mmCIF file of C-alpha atoms in Angstrom:
data_model
loop_
_atom_site.group_PDB
_atom_site.id
_atom_site.type_symbol
_atom_site.label_atom_id
_atom_site.label_comp_id
_atom_site.label_asym_id
_atom_site.label_seq_id
_atom_site.Cartn_x
_atom_site.Cartn_y
_atom_site.Cartn_z
ATOM 1 C CA MET W 1 215.676 124.599 37.043
ATOM 2 C CA ASN W 2 217.464 122.201 39.378
ATOM 3 C CA LYS W 3 216.127 120.456 42.438
ATOM 4 C CA ILE W 4 218.189 118.979 45.274
ATOM 5 C CA LEU W 5 217.086 115.564 46.511
ATOM 6 C CA SER W 6 218.277 114.600 49.976
ATOM 7 C CA ILE W 7 217.837 110.890 50.619
ATOM 8 C CA ARG W 8 218.967 108.130 52.928
ATOM 9 C CA PRO W 9 219.764 105.392 50.406
ATOM 10 C CA ASN W 10 218.965 101.768 51.085
ATOM 11 C CA LEU W 11 221.342 99.018 50.008
ATOM 12 C CA GLN W 12 219.500 98.451 46.723
ATOM 13 C CA ILE W 13 220.025 102.066 45.646
ATOM 14 C CA SER W 14 223.725 101.898 46.495
ATOM 15 C CA LEU W 15 224.086 98.627 44.578
ATOM 16 C CA LEU W 16 222.250 100.077 41.571
ATOM 17 C CA PHE W 17 224.660 103.012 41.441
ATOM 18 C CA ALA W 18 227.590 100.577 41.642
ATOM 19 C CA GLU W 19 226.188 98.391 38.833
ATOM 20 C CA ILE W 20 225.603 101.385 36.562
ATOM 21 C CA GLN W 21 229.106 102.708 37.246
ATOM 22 C CA ASP W 22 230.442 99.423 35.857
ATOM 23 C CA TYR W 23 229.072 100.675 32.529
ATOM 24 C CA GLN W 24 229.844 104.367 33.047
ATOM 25 C CA GLU W 25 232.957 104.435 35.187
ATOM 26 C CA THR W 26 233.496 108.200 35.329
ATOM 27 C CA ALA W 27 229.854 109.213 35.786
ATOM 28 C CA ASN W 28 228.909 110.648 39.173
ATOM 29 C CA ARG W 29 225.567 110.155 40.894
ATOM 30 C CA ASN W 30 224.095 113.403 39.581
ATOM 31 C CA GLU W 31 224.950 112.444 35.997
ATOM 32 C CA ILE W 32 223.613 108.920 36.421
ATOM 33 C CA VAL W 33 220.305 110.035 37.912
ATOM 34 C CA ASN W 34 219.746 112.710 35.270
ATOM 35 C CA SER W 35 220.551 110.234 32.498
ATOM 36 C CA ALA W 36 218.123 107.801 34.118
ATOM 37 C CA LEU W 37 215.431 110.500 34.212
ATOM 38 C CA GLU W 38 215.967 111.273 30.523
ATOM 39 C CA LYS W 39 215.772 107.600 29.594
ATOM 40 C CA SER W 40 212.588 107.210 31.645
ATOM 41 C CA ILE W 41 210.998 110.067 29.693
ATOM 42 C CA GLU W 42 212.197 108.796 26.289
ATOM 43 C CA GLN W 43 210.874 105.277 26.824
ATOM 44 C CA LYS W 44 207.433 103.927 27.563
ATOM 45 C CA VAL W 45 208.401 102.350 30.867
ATOM 46 C CA ASP W 46 206.586 99.451 32.471
ATOM 47 C CA TRP W 47 207.144 100.572 36.043
ATOM 48 C CA ARG W 48 205.676 97.340 37.415
ATOM 49 C CA VAL W 49 208.585 95.442 35.876
ATOM 50 C CA ALA W 50 210.991 97.853 37.561
ATOM 51 C CA THR W 51 209.468 97.146 40.977
ATOM 52 C CA LYS W 52 210.242 93.430 40.604
ATOM 53 C CA PHE W 53 213.937 93.858 39.810
ATOM 54 C CA LYS W 54 216.407 93.421 42.646
ATOM 55 C CA VAL W 55 220.201 93.517 42.614
ATOM 56 C CA ASP W 56 221.865 90.538 44.259
ATOM 57 C CA GLU W 57 222.980 91.913 47.611
ATOM 58 C CA SER W 58 225.692 89.279 47.961
ATOM 59 C CA SER W 59 227.249 90.123 44.585
ATOM 60 C CA GLU W 60 229.686 92.756 45.798
ATOM 61 C CA GLU W 61 230.786 94.664 48.861
ATOM 62 C CA ILE W 62 230.220 98.401 48.685
ATOM 63 C CA LYS W 63 230.545 101.300 51.043
ATOM 64 C CA GLN W 64 227.035 102.218 52.105
ATOM 65 C CA PRO W 65 226.637 106.014 52.533
ATOM 66 C CA ASP W 66 224.315 107.280 55.249
ATOM 67 C CA PHE W 67 223.123 110.222 53.200
ATOM 68 C CA MET W 68 223.033 111.376 49.562
ATOM 69 C CA GLN W 69 222.329 114.705 47.924
ATOM 70 C CA ILE W 70 221.462 114.529 44.235
ATOM 71 C CA ARG W 71 220.896 117.485 41.911
ATOM 72 C CA VAL W 72 218.247 116.801 39.257
ATOM 73 C CA ASP W 73 216.387 118.670 36.545
ATOM 74 C CA GLU W 74 213.149 119.612 38.326
ATOM 75 C CA ASN W 75 210.929 119.538 35.230
ATOM 76 C CA LYS W 76 212.087 116.063 34.233
ATOM 77 C CA TYR W 77 211.821 114.873 37.815
ATOM 78 C CA ASN W 78 208.212 116.073 38.045
ATOM 79 C CA LEU W 79 207.321 114.399 34.743
ATOM 80 C CA VAL W 80 208.547 111.043 36.021
ATOM 81 C CA VAL W 81 206.855 111.563 39.398
ATOM 82 C CA ASN W 82 203.533 112.009 37.587
ATOM 83 C CA GLU W 83 204.131 108.901 35.461
ATOM 84 C CA ILE W 84 204.776 106.763 38.537
ATOM 85 C CA LYS W 85 201.763 108.242 40.333
ATOM 86 C CA GLN W 86 199.540 107.279 37.414
ATOM 87 C CA ALA W 87 201.085 103.820 37.043
ATOM 88 C CA PHE W 88 200.398 102.872 40.673
ATOM 89 C CA ASP W 89 197.535 105.256 41.473
ATOM 90 C CA LEU W 90 199.605 106.989 44.153
ATOM 91 C CA LYS W 91 199.074 110.380 45.745
ATOM 92 C CA ARG W 92 202.733 110.794 46.643
ATOM 93 C CA VAL W 93 206.042 109.395 45.382
ATOM 94 C CA THR W 94 209.038 109.556 47.702
ATOM 95 C CA ALA W 95 212.456 110.460 46.307
ATOM 96 C CA PRO W 96 214.141 107.142 47.303
ATOM 97 C CA TYR W 97 211.341 105.155 45.648
ATOM 98 C CA LEU W 98 211.605 107.152 42.425
ATOM 99 C CA ILE W 99 215.405 106.972 42.408
ATOM 100 C CA ARG W 100 215.324 103.201 42.781
ATOM 101 C CA LEU W 101 212.797 102.749 39.957
ATOM 102 C CA ILE W 102 214.570 105.005 37.460
ATOM 103 C CA LEU W 103 217.944 103.421 38.273
ATOM 104 C CA VAL W 104 216.465 99.964 37.689
ATOM 105 C CA ASN W 105 215.031 101.079 34.351
ATOM 106 C CA TYR W 106 218.337 102.671 33.338
ATOM 107 C CA LEU W 107 220.381 99.623 34.363
ATOM 108 C CA LEU W 108 218.076 97.320 32.378
ATOM 109 C CA PHE W 109 218.513 99.586 29.366
ATOM 110 C CA LEU W 110 222.304 99.437 29.694
ATOM 111 C CA LYS W 111 222.261 95.671 30.127
ATOM 112 C CA ASN W 112 219.927 94.979 27.213
ATOM 113 C CA ASN W 113 220.800 97.675 24.708
ATOM 114 C CA GLY W 114 223.601 100.013 25.685
ATOM 115 C CA ASN W 115 226.696 97.950 24.990
ATOM 116 C CA LYS W 116 225.174 96.145 22.005
ATOM 117 C CA GLU W 117 225.654 99.449 20.230
ATOM 118 C CA VAL W 118 229.394 98.820 20.494
ATOM 119 C CA ILE W 119 229.227 96.252 17.686
ATOM 120 C CA SER W 120 227.362 98.615 15.369
ATOM 121 C CA THR W 121 229.863 101.358 16.285
ATOM 122 C CA VAL W 122 232.727 99.078 15.246
ATOM 123 C CA GLU W 123 230.999 98.376 11.934
ATOM 124 C CA LYS W 124 230.629 102.111 11.261
ATOM 125 C CA ILE W 125 234.296 102.768 12.091
ATOM 126 C CA VAL W 126 235.411 100.000 9.722
ATOM 127 C CA ASP W 127 233.129 101.363 6.991
ATOM 128 C CA PHE W 128 234.772 104.770 7.428
ATOM 129 C CA GLY W 129 238.230 103.223 7.101
ATOM 130 C CA ILE W 130 240.844 102.120 9.640
ATOM 131 C CA ASP W 131 244.569 101.511 9.957
ATOM 132 C CA CYS W 132 244.464 97.829 10.868
ATOM 133 C CA LEU W 133 247.975 97.814 12.340
ATOM 134 C CA VAL W 134 247.029 100.510 14.868
ATOM 135 C CA PHE W 135 244.237 98.372 16.273
ATOM 136 C CA LYS W 136 246.243 95.149 16.162
ATOM 137 C CA ASN W 137 248.946 96.911 18.190
ATOM 138 C CA GLU W 138 246.265 98.186 20.577
ATOM 139 C CA TYR W 139 245.388 94.564 21.286
ATOM 140 C CA ASP W 140 248.991 93.315 21.455
ATOM 141 C CA ARG W 141 250.017 96.020 23.937
ATOM 142 C CA SER W 142 246.892 95.843 26.060
ATOM 143 C CA GLU W 143 247.211 94.681 29.660
ATOM 144 C CA TYR W 144 243.518 93.844 29.932
ATOM 145 C CA ALA W 145 243.237 90.660 31.997
ATOM 146 C CA LYS W 146 240.665 89.019 29.712
ATOM 147 C CA LYS W 147 242.256 89.953 26.385
ATOM 148 C CA GLU W 148 242.566 86.308 25.294
ATOM 149 C CA LEU W 149 238.853 85.748 25.891
ATOM 150 C CA LEU W 150 238.137 88.961 23.993
ATOM 151 C CA LEU W 151 240.220 87.621 21.084
ATOM 152 C CA VAL W 152 238.257 84.350 21.035
ATOM 153 C CA LEU W 153 234.958 86.243 21.061
ATOM 154 C CA SER W 154 236.168 88.613 18.340
ATOM 155 C CA ARG W 155 236.963 85.621 16.154
ATOM 156 C CA LYS W 156 233.476 84.217 16.721
ATOM 157 C CA ILE W 157 231.941 87.582 15.834
ATOM 158 C CA LEU W 158 233.889 87.536 12.560
ATOM 159 C CA GLU W 159 232.663 84.015 11.837
ATOM 160 C CA LEU W 160 229.098 85.259 12.315
ATOM 161 C CA ASN W 161 229.643 88.530 10.456
ATOM 162 C CA SER W 162 231.455 87.693 7.226
ATOM 163 C CA ASP W 163 230.916 91.208 5.836
ATOM 164 C CA LEU W 164 232.867 92.739 8.716
ATOM 165 C CA ASN W 165 235.607 90.131 8.302
ATOM 166 C CA ILE W 166 235.960 90.839 4.572
ATOM 167 C CA LYS W 167 236.017 94.620 5.073
ATOM 168 C CA ILE W 168 238.866 94.450 7.594
ATOM 169 C CA ARG W 169 240.832 92.029 5.408
ATOM 170 C CA SER W 170 240.313 94.169 2.323
ATOM 171 C CA GLN W 171 241.611 97.284 4.074
ATOM 172 C CA MET W 172 244.722 95.458 5.280
ATOM 173 C CA ASN W 173 245.370 93.964 1.836
ATOM 174 C CA GLU W 174 244.993 97.404 0.283
ATOM 175 C CA ARG W 175 247.548 98.777 2.734
ATOM 176 C CA ILE W 176 249.999 96.042 1.737
ATOM 177 C CA ARG W 177 249.464 96.718 -1.955
ATOM 178 C CA LYS W 178 249.885 100.442 -1.411
ATOM 179 C CA TYR W 179 253.119 100.369 0.554
ATOM 180 C CA SER W 180 254.978 97.352 -0.806
ATOM 181 C CA ASP W 181 255.137 95.340 -4.001
ATOM 182 C CA TYR W 182 257.213 92.698 -2.251
ATOM 183 C CA PHE W 183 254.424 91.155 -0.215
ATOM 184 C CA ASN W 184 252.881 88.091 -1.719
ATOM 185 C CA ILE W 185 249.234 88.776 -0.942
ATOM 186 C CA GLU W 186 248.022 85.282 -1.667
ATOM 187 C CA LYS W 187 250.698 83.733 0.564
ATOM 188 C CA TYR W 188 250.404 85.952 3.639
ATOM 189 C CA TYR W 189 246.760 86.976 3.393
ATOM 190 C CA PRO W 190 244.904 84.300 1.453
ATOM 191 C CA ARG W 191 241.511 85.077 0.016
ATOM 192 C CA PRO W 192 238.538 84.531 2.361
ATOM 193 C CA ARG W 193 237.418 80.912 2.563
ATOM 194 C CA SER W 194 234.753 79.179 4.566
ATOM 195 C CA ASP W 195 237.362 78.353 7.251
ATOM 196 C CA PHE W 196 238.898 81.851 6.933
ATOM 197 C CA GLY W 197 242.482 80.579 6.925
ATOM 198 C CA THR W 198 244.467 80.330 10.159
ATOM 199 C CA CYS W 199 246.807 83.255 9.558
ATOM 200 C CA ASN W 200 244.132 85.661 8.430
ATOM 201 C CA ILE W 201 241.551 85.021 11.096
ATOM 202 C CA VAL W 202 244.036 85.496 13.942
ATOM 203 C CA PHE W 203 245.273 88.794 12.533
ATOM 204 C CA VAL W 204 241.787 90.112 11.761
ATOM 205 C CA SER W 205 240.523 88.971 15.174
ATOM 206 C CA LYS W 206 243.278 90.986 16.856
ATOM 207 C CA VAL W 207 242.291 94.038 14.824
ATOM 208 C CA LEU W 208 238.673 93.656 15.919
ATOM 209 C CA ALA W 209 239.641 93.025 19.556
ATOM 210 C CA GLY W 210 241.799 96.167 19.440
ATOM 211 C CA LEU W 211 238.818 98.128 18.135
ATOM 212 C CA PHE W 212 236.710 96.930 21.061
ATOM 213 C CA LEU W 213 239.450 97.880 23.539
ATOM 214 C CA LEU W 214 239.862 101.355 22.085
ATOM 215 C CA ILE W 215 236.110 101.992 22.123
ATOM 216 C CA SER W 216 236.052 100.804 25.726
ATOM 217 C CA GLU W 217 238.701 103.399 26.593
ATOM 218 C CA VAL W 218 237.258 106.295 24.587
ATOM 219 C CA GLU W 219 233.630 105.710 25.579
ATOM 220 C CA GLU W 220 234.616 104.862 29.170
ATOM 221 C CA ILE W 221 232.879 101.490 29.047
ATOM 222 C CA ASN W 222 234.099 98.723 31.317
ATOM 223 C CA PRO W 223 235.694 96.172 28.929
ATOM 224 C CA ASN W 224 234.157 93.369 30.996
ATOM 225 C CA LYS W 225 230.749 94.638 29.909
ATOM 226 C CA ILE W 226 231.804 94.497 26.264
ATOM 227 C CA VAL W 227 232.955 90.912 26.804
ATOM 228 C CA GLU W 228 229.571 90.067 28.355
ATOM 229 C CA THR W 229 227.777 91.621 25.376
ATOM 230 C CA LEU W 230 229.888 89.661 22.892
ATOM 231 C CA GLN W 231 229.225 86.446 24.805
ATOM 232 C CA GLU W 232 225.485 87.095 24.622
ATOM 233 C CA THR W 233 225.767 87.822 20.900
ATOM 234 C CA VAL W 234 227.676 84.665 19.978
ATOM 235 C CA ASN W 235 225.438 82.497 22.175
ATOM 236 C CA SER W 236 222.151 83.887 20.875
#
């Protein structure tokens, strides 16, 4: 059964919606709130941590609505209400307060875990088998403003993940062997070395960057968020 929440959002709530929509560009407020409710039920949430989180109000300019109506699953909503009541020993939980807390929890999940799954998704796709040229072309034709940074980060990921590097190379070499006896494999695609070889690493990095771009498009993830995740990974 659904429940309609009618709230006057404060700036923090509006900013939280905007931050989450950077990760889920096509999601509307109803979808975001219901996903946040589900995540709050799945996890053991430390609600006191959520109360301390605040979005930087100078980070972006947004249109502040005077009024919001949000349709939620009533059973899930009531479950989270009871959790927050118990956490803070409250008799009543207002809708704006609950919305802010669950959005904070959901945003923290997306920041810390959500996009890191992109790397494991890429690994699974490569294990299944890919046409390397398709993904290299995806990168070459992309108009993404930070594609060169994405390429640099993809190269660093390959330097950290030699298994992924070897799998992509092997699939490309197999394609060459399959379709043409005229390619000199050792000349154009030398065997993996500790320095990877200049020609190989650039090509394989473009394949990986193309994979990230395609996942960004299919999963409707802001590519900037993928770049941020890769930066965190290579710097950790």
